[in-house]
mmCIF file of C-alpha atoms and ligand atoms in Angstrom:
data_model
loop_
_atom_site.group_PDB
_atom_site.id
_atom_site.type_symbol
_atom_site.label_atom_id
_atom_site.label_comp_id
_atom_site.label_asym_id
_atom_site.label_seq_id
_atom_site.Cartn_x
_atom_site.Cartn_y
_atom_site.Cartn_z
ATOM 1 C CA UNK A 976 0.057 0.031 -0.123
ATOM 2 C CA UNK A 977 1.010 3.310 -0.424
ATOM 3 C CA UNK A 978 -0.418 6.863 0.169
ATOM 4 C CA UNK A 979 -0.055 7.634 -3.288
ATOM 5 C CA UNK A 980 -2.581 5.892 -4.335
ATOM 6 C CA UNK A 981 -4.682 7.569 -7.362
ATOM 7 C CA UNK A 982 -8.070 7.732 -6.821
ATOM 8 C CA UNK A 983 -10.696 7.625 -9.686
ATOM 9 C CA UNK A 984 -14.311 7.807 -10.114
ATOM 10 C CA UNK A 985 -14.809 8.556 -6.170
ATOM 11 C CA UNK A 986 -14.211 10.688 -3.569
ATOM 12 C CA UNK A 987 -15.030 13.831 -5.997
ATOM 13 C CA UNK A 988 -16.188 17.050 -4.436
ATOM 14 C CA UNK A 989 -18.255 18.722 -6.931
ATOM 15 C CA UNK A 990 -18.045 22.588 -5.200
ATOM 16 C CA UNK A 991 -14.530 22.295 -5.370
ATOM 17 C CA UNK A 992 -14.113 21.239 -9.061
ATOM 18 C CA UNK A 993 -16.651 23.960 -10.033
ATOM 19 C CA UNK A 994 -14.315 26.428 -8.264
ATOM 20 C CA UNK A 995 -11.167 25.297 -10.122
ATOM 21 C CA UNK A 996 -13.476 25.751 -13.459
ATOM 22 C CA UNK A 997 -14.341 29.541 -12.880
ATOM 23 C CA UNK A 998 -10.862 30.844 -12.937
ATOM 24 C CA UNK A 999 -10.580 33.139 -10.363
ATOM 25 C CA UNK A 1000 -8.393 33.064 -7.289
ATOM 26 C CA UNK A 1001 -9.132 30.331 -4.848
ATOM 27 C CA UNK A 1002 -7.635 31.615 -1.077
ATOM 28 C CA UNK A 1003 -7.591 29.232 1.729
ATOM 29 C CA UNK A 1004 -6.475 31.304 5.473
ATOM 30 C CA UNK A 1005 -7.639 31.113 8.804
ATOM 31 C CA UNK A 1006 -8.320 34.831 8.684
ATOM 32 C CA UNK A 1007 -7.846 37.251 5.351
ATOM 33 C CA UNK A 1008 -8.170 41.113 5.164
ATOM 34 C CA UNK A 1009 -11.237 41.527 2.475
ATOM 35 C CA UNK A 1010 -9.833 44.967 1.334
ATOM 36 C CA UNK A 1011 -6.402 43.267 -0.140
ATOM 37 C CA UNK A 1012 -7.302 39.517 -1.204
ATOM 38 C CA UNK A 1013 -6.815 39.477 -4.920
ATOM 39 C CA UNK A 1014 -9.192 39.415 -7.278
ATOM 40 C CA UNK A 1015 -9.570 38.274 -11.015
ATOM 41 C CA UNK A 1016 -11.997 38.928 -13.749
ATOM 42 C CA UNK A 1017 -14.678 36.741 -13.795
ATOM 43 C CA UNK A 1018 -16.604 35.606 -16.721
ATOM 44 C CA UNK A 1019 -19.704 34.300 -15.221
ATOM 45 C CA UNK A 1020 -20.477 37.899 -13.295
ATOM 46 C CA UNK A 1021 -18.816 40.328 -15.631
ATOM 47 C CA UNK A 1022 -16.935 41.589 -12.461
ATOM 48 C CA UNK A 1023 -14.052 40.437 -10.504
ATOM 49 C CA UNK A 1024 -14.015 37.933 -7.598
ATOM 50 C CA UNK A 1025 -12.371 35.696 -5.755
ATOM 51 C CA UNK A 1026 -13.263 33.003 -3.469
ATOM 52 C CA UNK A 1027 -12.446 32.978 0.155
ATOM 53 C CA UNK A 1028 -12.554 29.917 1.693
ATOM 54 C CA UNK A 1029 -11.777 30.150 5.527
ATOM 55 C CA UNK A 1030 -10.295 27.402 7.183
ATOM 56 C CA UNK A 1031 -13.312 27.024 9.679
ATOM 57 C CA UNK A 1032 -15.570 27.706 6.710
ATOM 58 C CA UNK A 1033 -17.335 24.154 7.516
ATOM 59 C CA UNK A 1034 -18.953 22.139 4.708
ATOM 60 C CA UNK A 1035 -22.140 24.246 3.586
ATOM 61 C CA UNK A 1036 -21.025 27.814 3.254
ATOM 62 C CA UNK A 1037 -17.837 30.005 2.255
ATOM 63 C CA UNK A 1038 -17.383 33.337 0.835
ATOM 64 C CA UNK A 1039 -17.495 34.811 -2.572
ATOM 65 C CA UNK A 1040 -15.655 38.041 -2.967
ATOM 66 C CA UNK A 1041 -16.652 40.772 -5.640
ATOM 67 C CA UNK A 1042 -15.131 43.425 -7.132
ATOM 68 C CA UNK A 1043 -17.062 46.004 -9.375
ATOM 69 C CA UNK A 1044 -14.894 48.134 -11.108
ATOM 70 C CA UNK A 1045 -15.420 52.059 -11.173
ATOM 71 C CA UNK A 1046 -18.217 52.450 -13.357
ATOM 72 C CA UNK A 1047 -18.695 48.838 -13.597
ATOM 73 C CA UNK A 1048 -21.894 46.319 -13.036
ATOM 74 C CA UNK A 1049 -22.213 42.487 -12.893
ATOM 75 C CA UNK A 1050 -23.733 40.764 -15.409
ATOM 76 C CA UNK A 1051 -27.612 39.794 -14.604
ATOM 77 C CA UNK A 1052 -27.419 37.002 -12.237
ATOM 78 C CA UNK A 1053 -29.669 34.151 -10.820
ATOM 79 C CA UNK A 1054 -29.061 31.005 -9.029
ATOM 80 C CA UNK A 1055 -30.206 28.391 -6.761
ATOM 81 C CA UNK A 1056 -27.808 28.966 -3.581
ATOM 82 C CA UNK A 1057 -28.228 31.924 -1.182
ATOM 83 C CA UNK A 1058 -26.273 34.935 -1.004
ATOM 84 C CA UNK A 1059 -25.985 37.337 2.108
ATOM 85 C CA UNK A 1060 -24.008 40.316 1.169
ATOM 86 C CA UNK A 1061 -21.856 42.814 3.003
ATOM 87 C CA UNK A 1062 -20.626 45.553 1.276
ATOM 88 C CA UNK A 1063 -16.942 45.977 2.362
ATOM 89 C CA UNK A 1064 -15.922 49.383 0.489
ATOM 90 C CA UNK A 1065 -17.289 51.328 -2.178
ATOM 91 C CA UNK A 1066 -20.837 52.655 -3.277
ATOM 92 C CA UNK A 1067 -23.555 51.307 -5.641
ATOM 93 C CA UNK A 1068 -26.650 50.059 -5.813
ATOM 94 C CA UNK A 1069 -28.675 46.553 -6.730
ATOM 95 C CA UNK A 1070 -31.608 45.773 -8.802
ATOM 96 C CA UNK A 1071 -33.521 43.115 -8.005
ATOM 97 C CA UNK A 1072 -36.418 41.670 -9.842
ATOM 98 C CA UNK A 1073 -39.469 40.002 -7.764
ATOM 99 C CA UNK A 1074 -41.664 36.968 -9.128
ATOM 100 C CA UNK A 1075 -44.477 39.380 -10.166
ATOM 101 C CA UNK A 1076 -41.855 41.192 -12.257
ATOM 102 C CA UNK A 1077 -41.347 44.015 -10.075
ATOM 103 C CA UNK A 1078 -37.711 45.805 -10.023
ATOM 104 C CA UNK A 1079 -36.696 46.950 -6.641
ATOM 105 C CA UNK A 1080 -33.668 48.992 -6.416
ATOM 106 C CA UNK A 1081 -31.636 50.023 -3.497
ATOM 107 C CA UNK A 1082 -28.301 52.009 -2.715
ATOM 108 C CA UNK A 1083 -25.818 50.420 -0.678
ATOM 109 C CA UNK A 1084 -22.350 51.619 0.717
ATOM 110 C CA UNK A 1085 -19.616 50.480 3.308
ATOM 111 C CA UNK A 1086 -21.459 47.874 5.874
ATOM 112 C CA UNK A 1087 -24.502 47.373 3.966
ATOM 113 C CA UNK A 1088 -26.057 43.836 4.624
ATOM 114 C CA UNK A 1089 -28.416 42.676 2.029
ATOM 115 C CA UNK A 1090 -29.870 39.456 0.553
ATOM 116 C CA UNK A 1091 -31.335 38.397 -2.593
ATOM 117 C CA UNK A 1092 -34.459 36.343 -2.613
ATOM 118 C CA UNK A 1093 -33.517 32.623 -3.495
ATOM 119 C CA UNK A 1094 -33.297 32.462 -7.313
ATOM 120 C CA UNK A 1095 -34.306 35.922 -8.061
ATOM 121 C CA UNK A 1096 -32.771 38.141 -11.065
ATOM 122 C CA UNK A 1097 -30.448 40.696 -9.716
ATOM 123 C CA UNK A 1098 -27.833 43.024 -10.661
ATOM 124 C CA UNK A 1099 -24.863 45.012 -9.098
ATOM 125 C CA UNK A 1100 -23.595 48.195 -10.219
ATOM 126 C CA UNK A 1101 -20.966 50.358 -8.622
ATOM 127 C CA UNK A 1102 -21.912 54.211 -8.201
ATOM 128 C CA UNK A 1103 -18.404 55.379 -8.943
ATOM 129 C CA UNK A 1104 -16.438 56.717 -11.389
ATOM 130 C CA UNK A 1105 -13.151 56.821 -9.767
ATOM 131 C CA UNK A 1106 -13.257 53.707 -7.124
ATOM 132 C CA UNK A 1107 -13.741 50.314 -7.354
ATOM 133 C CA UNK A 1108 -16.453 48.814 -4.568
ATOM 134 C CA UNK A 1109 -16.061 45.347 -2.901
ATOM 135 C CA UNK A 1110 -18.713 42.830 -1.789
ATOM 136 C CA UNK A 1111 -18.388 39.758 0.228
ATOM 137 C CA UNK A 1112 -21.220 37.341 -0.123
ATOM 138 C CA UNK A 1113 -21.716 34.435 2.077
ATOM 139 C CA UNK A 1114 -23.249 31.503 0.302
ATOM 140 C CA UNK A 1115 -24.270 27.919 0.436
ATOM 141 C CA UNK A 1116 -23.326 26.960 -2.697
ATOM 142 C CA UNK A 1117 -21.245 24.202 -1.410
ATOM 143 C CA UNK A 1118 -23.950 22.864 -0.156
ATOM 144 C CA UNK A 1119 -26.002 22.986 -3.173
ATOM 145 C CA UNK A 1120 -23.082 22.026 -5.857
ATOM 146 C CA UNK A 1121 -22.446 19.033 -3.659
ATOM 147 C CA UNK A 1122 -25.776 17.817 -3.380
ATOM 148 C CA UNK A 1123 -27.219 18.204 -6.771
ATOM 149 C CA UNK A 1124 -23.930 18.519 -8.764
ATOM 150 C CA UNK A 1125 -25.805 20.193 -11.797
ATOM 151 C CA UNK A 1126 -24.157 23.744 -12.601
ATOM 152 C CA UNK A 1127 -27.146 24.199 -15.068
ATOM 153 C CA UNK A 1128 -29.858 23.552 -12.729
ATOM 154 C CA UNK A 1129 -28.207 25.883 -10.022
ATOM 155 C CA UNK A 1130 -27.840 28.698 -12.558
ATOM 156 C CA UNK A 1131 -30.647 27.688 -15.124
ATOM 157 C CA UNK A 1132 -34.202 26.881 -13.438
ATOM 158 C CA UNK A 1133 -36.605 29.797 -13.991
ATOM 159 C CA UNK A 1134 -38.709 28.928 -10.688
ATOM 160 C CA UNK A 1135 -39.428 31.791 -8.027
ATOM 161 C CA UNK A 1136 -39.497 31.469 -4.360
ATOM 162 C CA UNK A 1137 -42.190 33.961 -3.773
ATOM 163 C CA UNK A 1138 -42.172 33.556 -0.272
ATOM 164 C CA UNK A 1139 -38.517 34.738 -0.148
ATOM 165 C CA UNK A 1140 -39.081 37.961 -1.346
ATOM 166 C CA UNK A 1141 -40.645 39.639 1.760
ATOM 167 C CA UNK A 1142 -44.356 40.673 2.634
ATOM 168 C CA UNK A 1143 -44.119 44.116 0.820
ATOM 169 C CA UNK A 1144 -41.594 46.060 -1.021
ATOM 170 C CA UNK A 1145 -40.068 48.041 1.823
ATOM 171 C CA UNK A 1146 -37.932 44.817 2.746
ATOM 172 C CA UNK A 1147 -36.145 46.053 -0.637
ATOM 173 C CA UNK A 1148 -35.900 49.622 1.231
ATOM 174 C CA UNK A 1149 -34.560 49.189 4.579
ATOM 175 C CA UNK A 1150 -38.297 47.940 6.200
ATOM 176 C CA UNK A 1151 -38.515 45.125 8.077
ATOM 177 C CA UNK A 1152 -40.082 43.537 11.011
ATOM 178 C CA UNK A 1153 -39.145 42.596 14.144
ATOM 179 C CA UNK A 1154 -39.899 38.924 15.475
ATOM 180 C CA UNK A 1155 -40.217 38.431 19.183
ATOM 181 C CA UNK A 1156 -37.667 35.936 20.102
ATOM 182 C CA UNK A 1157 -38.083 32.888 22.647
ATOM 183 C CA UNK A 1158 -34.694 33.856 24.233
ATOM 184 C CA UNK A 1159 -31.897 36.304 23.534
ATOM 185 C CA UNK A 1160 -32.362 39.248 21.229
ATOM 186 C CA UNK A 1161 -35.115 39.827 19.226
ATOM 187 C CA UNK A 1162 -34.966 39.339 15.174
ATOM 188 C CA UNK A 1163 -35.156 41.569 12.299
ATOM 189 C CA UNK A 1164 -36.589 40.284 9.118
ATOM 190 C CA UNK A 1165 -35.875 42.097 5.914
ATOM 191 C CA UNK A 1166 -33.827 42.145 2.807
ATOM 192 C CA UNK A 1167 -31.564 45.396 2.707
ATOM 193 C CA UNK A 1168 -29.982 46.932 6.198
ATOM 194 C CA UNK A 1169 -28.253 50.087 4.870
ATOM 195 C CA UNK A 1170 -25.800 50.458 7.323
ATOM 196 C CA UNK A 1171 -25.248 47.313 9.741
ATOM 197 C CA UNK A 1172 -22.834 49.138 11.784
ATOM 198 C CA UNK A 1173 -25.399 51.802 12.669
ATOM 199 C CA UNK A 1174 -28.351 49.659 13.335
ATOM 200 C CA UNK A 1175 -30.209 50.131 16.700
ATOM 201 C CA UNK A 1176 -28.762 46.571 18.725
ATOM 202 C CA UNK A 1177 -30.302 45.146 21.938
ATOM 203 C CA UNK A 1178 -29.166 44.362 25.049
ATOM 204 C CA UNK A 1179 -27.599 40.922 25.658
ATOM 205 C CA UNK A 1180 -25.722 41.032 28.754
ATOM 206 C CA UNK A 1181 -25.431 37.094 29.244
ATOM 207 C CA UNK A 1182 -22.930 36.984 26.053
ATOM 208 C CA UNK A 1183 -20.651 39.551 28.199
ATOM 209 C CA UNK A 1184 -20.188 42.925 29.515
ATOM 210 C CA UNK A 1185 -21.955 45.642 27.687
ATOM 211 C CA UNK A 1186 -22.794 43.420 25.059
ATOM 212 C CA UNK A 1187 -25.673 44.164 22.562
ATOM 213 C CA UNK A 1188 -26.760 42.018 19.540
ATOM 214 C CA UNK A 1189 -29.433 41.553 16.715
ATOM 215 C CA UNK A 1190 -30.125 38.547 15.039
ATOM 216 C CA UNK A 1191 -31.015 38.874 11.221
ATOM 217 C CA UNK A 1192 -33.457 36.817 8.695
ATOM 218 C CA UNK A 1193 -32.648 38.176 5.527
ATOM 219 C CA UNK A 1194 -34.594 37.050 2.161
ATOM 220 C CA UNK A 1195 -36.241 34.338 4.373
ATOM 221 C CA UNK A 1196 -33.009 32.279 4.239
ATOM 222 C CA UNK A 1197 -31.321 29.687 5.930
ATOM 223 C CA UNK A 1198 -28.021 31.435 6.087
ATOM 224 C CA UNK A 1199 -27.956 32.865 9.524
ATOM 225 C CA UNK A 1200 -26.596 36.504 10.431
ATOM 226 C CA UNK A 1201 -26.172 38.588 13.593
ATOM 227 C CA UNK A 1202 -24.240 41.614 14.298
ATOM 228 C CA UNK A 1203 -22.878 42.249 17.817
ATOM 229 C CA UNK A 1204 -21.249 45.514 19.506
ATOM 230 C CA UNK A 1205 -18.654 45.629 22.227
ATOM 231 C CA UNK A 1206 -18.411 48.552 24.059
ATOM 232 C CA UNK A 1207 -14.978 50.591 24.659
ATOM 233 C CA UNK A 1208 -13.046 49.229 27.326
ATOM 234 C CA UNK A 1209 -14.839 45.717 27.277
ATOM 235 C CA UNK A 1210 -14.909 42.151 25.845
ATOM 236 C CA UNK A 1211 -16.853 39.318 25.398
ATOM 237 C CA UNK A 1212 -17.154 35.685 26.957
ATOM 238 C CA UNK A 1213 -15.088 33.068 25.478
ATOM 239 C CA UNK A 1214 -17.039 30.152 23.796
ATOM 240 C CA UNK A 1215 -16.814 27.544 21.471
ATOM 241 C CA UNK A 1216 -19.024 26.090 18.918
ATOM 242 C CA UNK A 1217 -18.669 23.824 15.296
ATOM 243 C CA UNK A 1218 -17.204 25.641 12.329
ATOM 244 C CA UNK A 1219 -18.979 27.735 9.683
ATOM 245 C CA UNK A 1220 -19.379 31.168 11.791
ATOM 246 C CA UNK A 1221 -17.723 33.980 9.652
ATOM 247 C CA UNK A 1222 -16.936 36.746 11.583
ATOM 248 C CA UNK A 1223 -16.921 39.725 9.599
ATOM 249 C CA UNK A 1224 -15.401 43.201 11.518
ATOM 250 C CA UNK A 1225 -17.388 46.390 10.493
ATOM 251 C CA UNK A 1226 -16.092 49.057 13.092
ATOM 252 C CA UNK A 1227 -13.220 49.220 15.228
ATOM 253 C CA UNK A 1228 -10.329 47.380 16.244
ATOM 254 C CA UNK A 1229 -9.013 44.379 18.666
ATOM 255 C CA UNK A 1230 -7.915 41.321 18.982
ATOM 256 C CA UNK A 1231 -9.182 37.487 19.401
ATOM 257 C CA UNK A 1232 -7.625 34.655 21.253
ATOM 258 C CA UNK A 1233 -8.135 30.961 20.165
ATOM 259 C CA UNK A 1234 -7.347 28.079 22.131
ATOM 260 C CA UNK A 1235 -8.392 24.150 22.226
ATOM 261 C CA UNK A 1236 -9.090 22.692 25.852
ATOM 262 C CA UNK A 1237 -5.854 22.061 27.393
ATOM 263 C CA UNK A 1238 -3.660 24.283 25.317
ATOM 264 C CA UNK A 1239 -0.638 25.811 27.317
ATOM 265 C CA UNK A 1240 -1.050 28.865 24.692
ATOM 266 C CA UNK A 1241 -3.362 31.072 23.034
ATOM 267 C CA UNK A 1242 -3.410 31.996 19.312
ATOM 268 C CA UNK A 1243 -3.808 35.895 19.162
ATOM 269 C CA UNK A 1244 -5.234 37.534 15.998
ATOM 270 C CA UNK A 1245 -5.362 41.019 15.465
ATOM 271 C CA UNK A 1246 -8.225 42.646 13.643
ATOM 272 C CA UNK A 1247 -9.584 45.533 11.997
ATOM 273 C CA UNK A 1248 -12.563 46.883 9.198
ATOM 274 C CA UNK A 1249 -12.311 44.209 6.566
ATOM 275 C CA UNK A 1250 -11.290 41.139 8.648
ATOM 276 C CA UNK A 1251 -12.944 37.968 8.189
ATOM 277 C CA UNK A 1252 -12.203 34.765 10.110
ATOM 278 C CA UNK A 1253 -13.894 31.782 11.178
ATOM 279 C CA UNK A 1254 -13.150 29.524 14.109
ATOM 280 C CA UNK A 1255 -12.332 25.987 13.546
ATOM 281 C CA UNK A 1256 -14.586 22.781 15.017
ATOM 282 C CA UNK A 1257 -14.844 23.202 18.615
ATOM 283 C CA UNK A 1258 -12.109 25.653 18.962
ATOM 284 C CA UNK A 1259 -12.500 28.273 22.317
ATOM 285 C CA UNK A 1260 -12.529 32.107 21.132
ATOM 286 C CA UNK A 1261 -12.743 35.338 22.662
ATOM 287 C CA UNK A 1262 -13.255 38.959 20.771
ATOM 288 C CA UNK A 1263 -11.638 41.672 22.556
ATOM 289 C CA UNK A 1264 -12.313 45.482 22.239
ATOM 290 C CA UNK A 1265 -9.181 47.320 22.710
ATOM 291 C CA UNK A 1266 -9.872 50.664 20.518
ATOM 292 C CA UNK A 1267 -11.303 53.952 21.888
ATOM 293 C CA UNK A 1268 -14.532 53.315 19.611
ATOM 294 C CA UNK A 1269 -16.953 50.768 20.385
ATOM 295 C CA UNK A 1270 -16.318 47.209 17.822
ATOM 296 C CA UNK A 1271 -18.820 45.704 15.635
ATOM 297 C CA UNK A 1272 -19.151 42.435 14.051
ATOM 298 C CA UNK A 1273 -21.282 40.604 11.751
ATOM 299 C CA UNK A 1274 -21.110 36.864 11.848
ATOM 300 C CA UNK A 1275 -22.686 34.530 9.248
ATOM 301 C CA UNK A 1276 -23.245 30.940 9.352
ATOM 302 C CA UNK A 1277 -25.005 27.701 8.211
ATOM 303 C CA UNK A 1278 -28.782 27.967 9.828
ATOM 304 C CA UNK A 1279 -30.596 30.995 10.724
ATOM 305 C CA UNK A 1280 -32.345 32.093 14.091
ATOM 306 C CA UNK A 1281 -35.654 31.369 11.814
ATOM 307 C CA UNK A 1282 -34.429 27.980 9.473
ATOM 308 C CA UNK A 1283 -31.630 26.306 12.190
ATOM 309 C CA UNK A 1284 -31.624 23.930 9.510
ATOM 310 C CA UNK A 1285 -29.502 20.961 11.699
ATOM 311 C CA UNK A 1286 -30.167 19.926 15.207
ATOM 312 C CA UNK A 1287 -26.432 20.598 16.008
ATOM 313 C CA UNK A 1288 -27.032 24.512 14.992
ATOM 314 C CA UNK A 1289 -30.363 24.521 17.138
ATOM 315 C CA UNK A 1290 -28.583 22.998 20.114
ATOM 316 C CA UNK A 1291 -25.884 26.254 19.948
ATOM 317 C CA UNK A 1292 -28.733 28.818 19.401
ATOM 318 C CA UNK A 1293 -30.180 27.332 22.299
ATOM 319 C CA UNK A 1294 -26.914 27.204 24.464
ATOM 320 C CA UNK A 1295 -24.446 30.343 23.156
ATOM 321 C CA UNK A 1296 -25.115 32.097 26.218
ATOM 322 C CA UNK A 1297 -25.072 29.059 28.510
ATOM 323 C CA UNK A 1298 -21.992 27.964 30.759
ATOM 324 C CA UNK A 1299 -19.967 24.953 29.741
ATOM 325 C CA UNK A 1300 -20.526 23.341 32.977
ATOM 326 C CA UNK A 1301 -24.109 23.348 32.287
ATOM 327 C CA UNK A 1302 -24.033 21.643 28.743
ATOM 328 C CA UNK A 1303 -23.857 25.019 27.314
ATOM 329 C CA UNK A 1304 -20.550 26.629 25.061
ATOM 330 C CA UNK A 1305 -19.530 29.564 27.265
ATOM 331 C CA UNK A 1306 -17.066 30.286 29.661
ATOM 332 C CA UNK A 1307 -18.136 32.459 32.242
ATOM 333 C CA UNK A 1308 -15.609 35.627 33.578
ATOM 334 C CA UNK A 1309 -14.755 34.002 36.834
ATOM 335 C CA UNK A 1310 -13.674 30.933 35.273
ATOM 336 C CA UNK A 1311 -11.430 32.272 32.788
ATOM 337 C CA UNK A 1312 -7.680 32.471 32.757
ATOM 338 C CA UNK A 1313 -6.147 35.322 34.407
ATOM 339 C CA UNK A 1314 -3.678 35.827 31.787
ATOM 340 C CA UNK A 1315 -6.385 36.692 29.562
ATOM 341 C CA UNK A 1316 -7.325 39.759 31.257
ATOM 342 C CA UNK A 1317 -3.704 40.792 31.987
ATOM 343 C CA UNK A 1318 -3.116 40.836 28.166
ATOM 344 C CA UNK A 1319 -6.189 42.981 27.808
ATOM 345 C CA UNK A 1320 -4.974 45.271 30.256
ATOM 346 C CA UNK A 1321 -1.545 45.681 28.666
ATOM 347 C CA UNK A 1322 -2.758 46.132 25.186
ATOM 348 C CA UNK A 1323 -5.626 48.811 26.494
ATOM 349 C CA UNK A 1324 -2.741 50.624 28.130
ATOM 350 C CA UNK A 1325 -0.924 50.673 24.938
ATOM 351 C CA UNK A 1326 -3.768 52.486 23.130
ATOM 352 C CA UNK A 1327 -4.481 55.160 26.068
ATOM 353 C CA UNK A 1328 -8.063 53.319 26.474
ATOM 354 C CA UNK A 1329 -9.620 52.650 30.224
ATOM 355 C CA UNK A 1330 -10.799 49.302 31.145
ATOM 356 C CA UNK A 1331 -14.742 49.485 32.007
ATOM 357 C CA UNK A 1332 -15.322 45.999 32.622
ATOM 358 C CA UNK A 1333 -15.831 47.120 36.180
ATOM 359 C CA UNK A 1334 -18.562 48.928 35.446
ATOM 360 C CA UNK A 1335 -20.531 45.722 34.303
ATOM 361 C CA UNK A 1336 -19.164 43.272 36.777
ATOM 362 C CA UNK A 1337 -16.856 42.987 39.683
ATOM 363 C CA UNK A 1338 -13.633 43.465 37.943
ATOM 364 C CA UNK A 1339 -11.388 41.392 40.571
ATOM 365 C CA UNK A 1340 -12.670 38.111 39.493
ATOM 366 C CA UNK A 1341 -10.700 38.543 36.136
ATOM 367 C CA UNK A 1342 -7.559 39.167 37.880
ATOM 368 C CA UNK A 1343 -7.468 36.090 40.159
ATOM 369 C CA UNK A 1344 -8.795 33.088 37.803
ATOM 370 C CA UNK A 1345 -6.618 30.337 37.686
ATOM 371 C CA UNK A 1346 -3.954 30.227 34.737
ATOM 372 C CA UNK A 1347 -5.676 27.233 32.714
HETATM 373 FE FE1 FE2 B 1752 -18.676 32.067 18.345
#
């Protein structure tokens, strides 16, 4: 036996084979800066693109990066996979055609968030004649292509999913509806959020000091999206879960720590606007605001709050703010390694920012916790 066996006729990955045929860059990293990922002309869209495959992407979703050159536009698109777009840079507009033949247009800019209803025809336009625009789309093409492995069906069927379009045109204009959550923050259902960095969030203190959040259900989709904020001088509680949560920084800067149970040291990652990372399978992670302004991030994943998709994702949604000792996924502040807080204070001091954790809790527990 040799480990150089050439398998033929088996172990196909239709999604990756399809990517290779598209002729655009394919990057695979733990974290990338979406402002600087190389893109190349993508014949399918008429713009430029790259596949951004994060190591923690899981099996079902990934990121397509779209770049519209100054004055550029995409060719009309329509497909059977979901896309949740986050605008990384630039200004422009989108035109979406609904099943009734209505054309909705809306204007997007940095940190706009939107989803095109499943298989609706749409086109993206760069509104600037001098600056490029970049949009990152979290999409479930890996799931759809590996399941169906028929490109013509995925890109060529004309079935219209009317219920995905929203109850009225306000969903394409920044309007929507709040849905009362069973627990945690409420959910905002819409198709378009003009500026997710300015969206009013709701208190979710059980996830950490001064933590606020909103859940989104975009275009009645299966792809989850939420936005969280860490106020100045604070950080979230550590937690872990399975892969495929893609974390996009939309405001501020700071760092995250990553570790597996029993590790002697932490992996540290510094980030700012345009950074995206995806924690890998059951790796603990914790996010820290070390700058003088609030930090916001958008997280996408397979399995929305409306449609959790799998029993595992449903369990994560029910246990994300529950202590690991109680069968959940979160490490409470009093149980965390004291080195975590020591590093945080050192980073704040470098940036001239005052720690505000004491406004939300007994800060002394953060410095007396045993080193793990
Ligand atoms: Fe997480």
